[in-house]
Structure formats: C-alpha cells, structure tokens
Amino acid sequence: MLQKPPPKLGGGFFRCSGALFHCDLIAGFIARPGWWEGGTPNHLLINQAKWNELPKNCQSIIVVVAGAANIEQTARYDGRNSQALRRLVANGVQLRPFSTEIMDACLKASNEVNAEESAKNVNYKKVLADMEAYRNL
C-alpha cells in the first residue's frame, strides 16, 4: 500500500488499498464495472449471551436501527459515488470496460473460490445456491 502519493499526482483524491489520497488525475480512464467495491455494508457484532439477555423489543429496535443505518450509508455512498463519477467524466476521464479476458478470469477465480468454500461450509453452500437461483431467474 502506498503511504503517500507520488508528488507528480497533484491535488484531487484517490483510493489505494482502502486509504484515501489526494491527487488531480492519476490516469485518463477508469475501468468498469467496479464490482469489487460496490459499497461496504455495516456490521454489528453483539455477544450472543448478552443478546439473549435483551428483551425481544430491544432486540427488534437494534435490528431495525442497524438495518436503517446500513440502508442510509449505502444510499449516501451511491449518491456521492455517482456525483463523483460525473465530475470525473466532465473533467475528461473516460470510462472503459474491462477486457473480456479479465472478466472471464475474474469469473473463473470467483467460481473456484465459491466451489472451495461450498465444499467446506454447508451454510456458505446454501447461501450461494440461493443467490445463484435468484441470479438465474
């Protein structure tokens, strides 16, 4: 991961391995689709024993509030991301598709990981099967 941006990059913002940096323009194009970072959902972890001690109405409140926070964060991300993309395009950045070779390699790797995880984890296998059934409607 880069610790600081190279001096030639200027003054706008860019991301590298989760870190936000400042530069004007790194390259004249952006590869699409950007499926690897569609938005990061929130996660709420609560100790199971403590959760079980909570009254049902409090559990329900936590579930609803956590869900609402996740939806709001995703909506903000989507709204700001599209605005940023419009600014980039307005400043001359071109959107270019990934090559068929790259997309095929990503699909192959994804299918391999899914097969490996499904063989080890029955819950993963069930979720994957449900997702694939929905995708293939």
mmCIF file of C-alpha atoms in Angstrom:
data_model
loop_
_atom_site.group_PDB
_atom_site.id
_atom_site.type_symbol
_atom_site.label_atom_id
_atom_site.label_comp_id
_atom_site.label_asym_id
_atom_site.label_seq_id
_atom_site.Cartn_x
_atom_site.Cartn_y
_atom_site.Cartn_z
ATOM 1 C CA MET A 1 0.000 0.000 0.000
ATOM 2 C CA LEU A 2 1.228 3.478 -0.807
ATOM 3 C CA GLN A 3 1.973 5.523 2.292
ATOM 4 C CA LYS A 4 1.791 8.858 0.488
ATOM 5 C CA PRO A 5 1.007 9.790 -3.086
ATOM 6 C CA PRO A 6 3.848 10.413 -5.506
ATOM 7 C CA PRO A 7 4.435 14.174 -5.942
ATOM 8 C CA LYS A 8 3.516 14.135 -9.665
ATOM 9 C CA LEU A 9 -0.092 13.212 -8.933
ATOM 10 C CA GLY A 10 -1.257 16.663 -7.899
ATOM 11 C CA GLY A 11 -4.201 17.692 -5.742
ATOM 12 C CA GLY A 12 -7.504 15.642 -6.120
ATOM 13 C CA PHE A 13 -8.399 12.442 -4.206
ATOM 14 C CA PHE A 14 -7.820 8.769 -4.980
ATOM 15 C CA ARG A 15 -8.074 5.458 -3.138
ATOM 16 C CA CYS A 16 -5.363 2.844 -2.781
ATOM 17 C CA SER A 17 -5.953 -0.278 -0.670
ATOM 18 C CA GLY A 18 -8.589 1.484 1.365
ATOM 19 C CA ALA A 19 -6.532 4.616 2.040
ATOM 20 C CA LEU A 20 -7.677 7.968 0.683
ATOM 21 C CA PHE A 21 -5.067 10.078 -1.072
ATOM 22 C CA HIS A 22 -5.095 13.437 -2.773
ATOM 23 C CA CYS A 23 -4.301 13.929 -6.483
ATOM 24 C CA ASP A 24 -5.710 15.670 -9.560
ATOM 25 C CA LEU A 25 -5.745 12.868 -12.078
ATOM 26 C CA ILE A 26 -3.979 9.535 -11.939
ATOM 27 C CA ALA A 27 -4.967 8.284 -15.359
ATOM 28 C CA GLY A 28 -7.256 9.396 -18.140
ATOM 29 C CA PHE A 29 -9.612 6.430 -17.718
ATOM 30 C CA ILE A 30 -11.497 4.320 -15.196
ATOM 31 C CA ALA A 31 -12.120 0.614 -15.780
ATOM 32 C CA ARG A 32 -15.701 -0.565 -15.387
ATOM 33 C CA PRO A 33 -17.667 -2.268 -13.962
ATOM 34 C CA GLY A 34 -16.368 -1.522 -10.463
ATOM 35 C CA TRP A 35 -17.915 -4.586 -8.846
ATOM 36 C CA TRP A 36 -15.149 -5.047 -6.263
ATOM 37 C CA GLU A 37 -16.215 -2.027 -4.241
ATOM 38 C CA GLY A 38 -19.926 -1.628 -4.652
ATOM 39 C CA GLY A 39 -20.194 -0.359 -1.117
ATOM 40 C CA THR A 40 -19.255 -1.725 2.234
ATOM 41 C CA PRO A 41 -22.175 -2.814 4.400
ATOM 42 C CA ASN A 42 -22.174 -2.120 8.102
ATOM 43 C CA HIS A 43 -21.672 -4.991 10.500
ATOM 44 C CA LEU A 44 -22.961 -5.094 14.055
ATOM 45 C CA LEU A 45 -21.492 -7.732 16.340
ATOM 46 C CA ILE A 46 -23.097 -8.414 19.701
ATOM 47 C CA ASN A 47 -22.083 -11.075 22.196
ATOM 48 C CA GLN A 48 -24.632 -13.903 21.811
ATOM 49 C CA ALA A 49 -25.156 -14.354 25.554
ATOM 50 C CA LYS A 50 -25.727 -10.612 26.060
ATOM 51 C CA TRP A 51 -28.048 -10.525 23.036
ATOM 52 C CA ASN A 52 -30.106 -13.353 24.510
ATOM 53 C CA GLU A 53 -30.442 -11.379 27.763
ATOM 54 C CA LEU A 54 -32.066 -8.444 25.963
ATOM 55 C CA PRO A 55 -35.849 -8.195 25.901
ATOM 56 C CA LYS A 56 -37.361 -9.005 22.480
ATOM 57 C CA ASN A 57 -38.464 -5.385 21.961
ATOM 58 C CA CYS A 58 -34.866 -4.170 22.461
ATOM 59 C CA GLN A 59 -33.587 -6.813 20.050
ATOM 60 C CA SER A 60 -36.128 -5.607 17.494
ATOM 61 C CA ILE A 61 -35.060 -1.983 17.960
ATOM 62 C CA ILE A 62 -31.413 -2.906 17.386
ATOM 63 C CA VAL A 63 -32.252 -4.908 14.246
ATOM 64 C CA VAL A 64 -34.344 -2.081 12.777
ATOM 65 C CA VAL A 65 -31.844 0.676 13.630
ATOM 66 C CA ALA A 66 -28.880 -1.331 12.309
ATOM 67 C CA GLY A 67 -30.771 -2.035 9.082
ATOM 68 C CA ALA A 68 -31.723 1.621 8.676
ATOM 69 C CA ALA A 69 -28.119 2.724 9.243
ATOM 70 C CA ASN A 70 -26.922 0.272 6.604
ATOM 71 C CA ILE A 71 -29.513 1.475 4.071
ATOM 72 C CA GLU A 72 -28.691 5.136 4.748
ATOM 73 C CA GLN A 73 -24.954 4.547 4.377
ATOM 74 C CA THR A 74 -25.450 2.669 1.103
ATOM 75 C CA ALA A 75 -27.723 5.429 -0.236
ATOM 76 C CA ARG A 76 -25.141 8.091 0.641
ATOM 77 C CA TYR A 77 -22.407 6.041 -1.000
ATOM 78 C CA ASP A 78 -24.462 5.549 -4.164
ATOM 79 C CA GLY A 79 -25.426 9.213 -4.365
ATOM 80 C CA ARG A 80 -21.950 10.577 -3.769
ATOM 81 C CA ASN A 81 -20.296 7.987 -5.968
ATOM 82 C CA SER A 82 -22.449 8.897 -8.974
ATOM 83 C CA GLN A 83 -21.759 12.610 -8.415
ATOM 84 C CA ALA A 84 -18.018 11.936 -8.250
ATOM 85 C CA LEU A 85 -18.166 9.855 -11.429
ATOM 86 C CA ARG A 86 -19.981 12.676 -13.243
ATOM 87 C CA ARG A 87 -17.273 15.139 -12.132
ATOM 88 C CA LEU A 88 -14.541 12.817 -13.371
ATOM 89 C CA VAL A 89 -16.222 12.368 -16.769
ATOM 90 C CA ALA A 90 -16.833 16.137 -17.005
ATOM 91 C CA ASN A 91 -13.091 16.599 -16.494
ATOM 92 C CA GLY A 92 -12.153 14.279 -19.340
ATOM 93 C CA VAL A 93 -11.846 10.897 -17.650
ATOM 94 C CA GLN A 94 -13.004 8.085 -19.950
ATOM 95 C CA LEU A 95 -14.940 5.035 -18.787
ATOM 96 C CA ARG A 96 -13.516 1.886 -20.352
ATOM 97 C CA PRO A 97 -14.761 -1.669 -19.941
ATOM 98 C CA PHE A 98 -12.530 -4.383 -18.573
ATOM 99 C CA SER A 99 -11.413 -6.730 -21.324
ATOM 100 C CA THR A 100 -13.275 -9.992 -21.875
ATOM 101 C CA GLU A 101 -10.122 -11.828 -20.764
ATOM 102 C CA ILE A 102 -10.082 -10.015 -17.419
ATOM 103 C CA MET A 103 -13.807 -10.540 -16.842
ATOM 104 C CA ASP A 104 -13.520 -14.247 -17.724
ATOM 105 C CA ALA A 105 -10.526 -14.672 -15.385
ATOM 106 C CA CYS A 106 -12.411 -12.955 -12.545
ATOM 107 C CA LEU A 107 -15.462 -15.161 -13.076
ATOM 108 C CA LYS A 108 -13.284 -18.281 -13.146
ATOM 109 C CA ALA A 109 -11.499 -17.277 -9.924
ATOM 110 C CA SER A 110 -14.806 -16.428 -8.237
ATOM 111 C CA ASN A 111 -16.321 -19.769 -9.232
ATOM 112 C CA GLU A 112 -13.248 -21.598 -7.903
ATOM 113 C CA VAL A 113 -13.397 -19.816 -4.542
ATOM 114 C CA ASN A 114 -17.149 -20.438 -4.293
ATOM 115 C CA ALA A 115 -16.674 -24.150 -5.045
ATOM 116 C CA GLU A 116 -13.882 -24.457 -2.449
ATOM 117 C CA GLU A 117 -15.871 -22.655 0.246
ATOM 118 C CA SER A 118 -19.067 -24.570 -0.569
ATOM 119 C CA ALA A 119 -17.204 -27.857 -0.134
ATOM 120 C CA LYS A 120 -16.040 -26.775 3.342
ATOM 121 C CA ASN A 121 -19.057 -24.880 4.652
ATOM 122 C CA VAL A 122 -22.665 -26.052 4.379
ATOM 123 C CA ASN A 123 -24.010 -22.577 5.232
ATOM 124 C CA TYR A 124 -21.894 -20.984 2.502
ATOM 125 C CA LYS A 125 -23.157 -23.611 0.063
ATOM 126 C CA LYS A 126 -26.795 -22.851 0.942
ATOM 127 C CA VAL A 127 -26.381 -19.069 0.657
ATOM 128 C CA LEU A 128 -24.532 -19.464 -2.650
ATOM 129 C CA ALA A 129 -27.248 -21.774 -4.011
ATOM 130 C CA ASP A 130 -29.956 -19.271 -3.029
ATOM 131 C CA MET A 131 -28.008 -16.396 -4.603
ATOM 132 C CA GLU A 132 -27.426 -18.330 -7.819
ATOM 133 C CA ALA A 133 -31.094 -19.358 -8.026
ATOM 134 C CA TYR A 134 -32.128 -15.707 -7.703
ATOM 135 C CA ARG A 135 -29.495 -14.544 -10.201
ATOM 136 C CA ASN A 136 -30.622 -17.128 -12.742
ATOM 137 C CA LEU A 137 -34.362 -16.294 -12.601
#
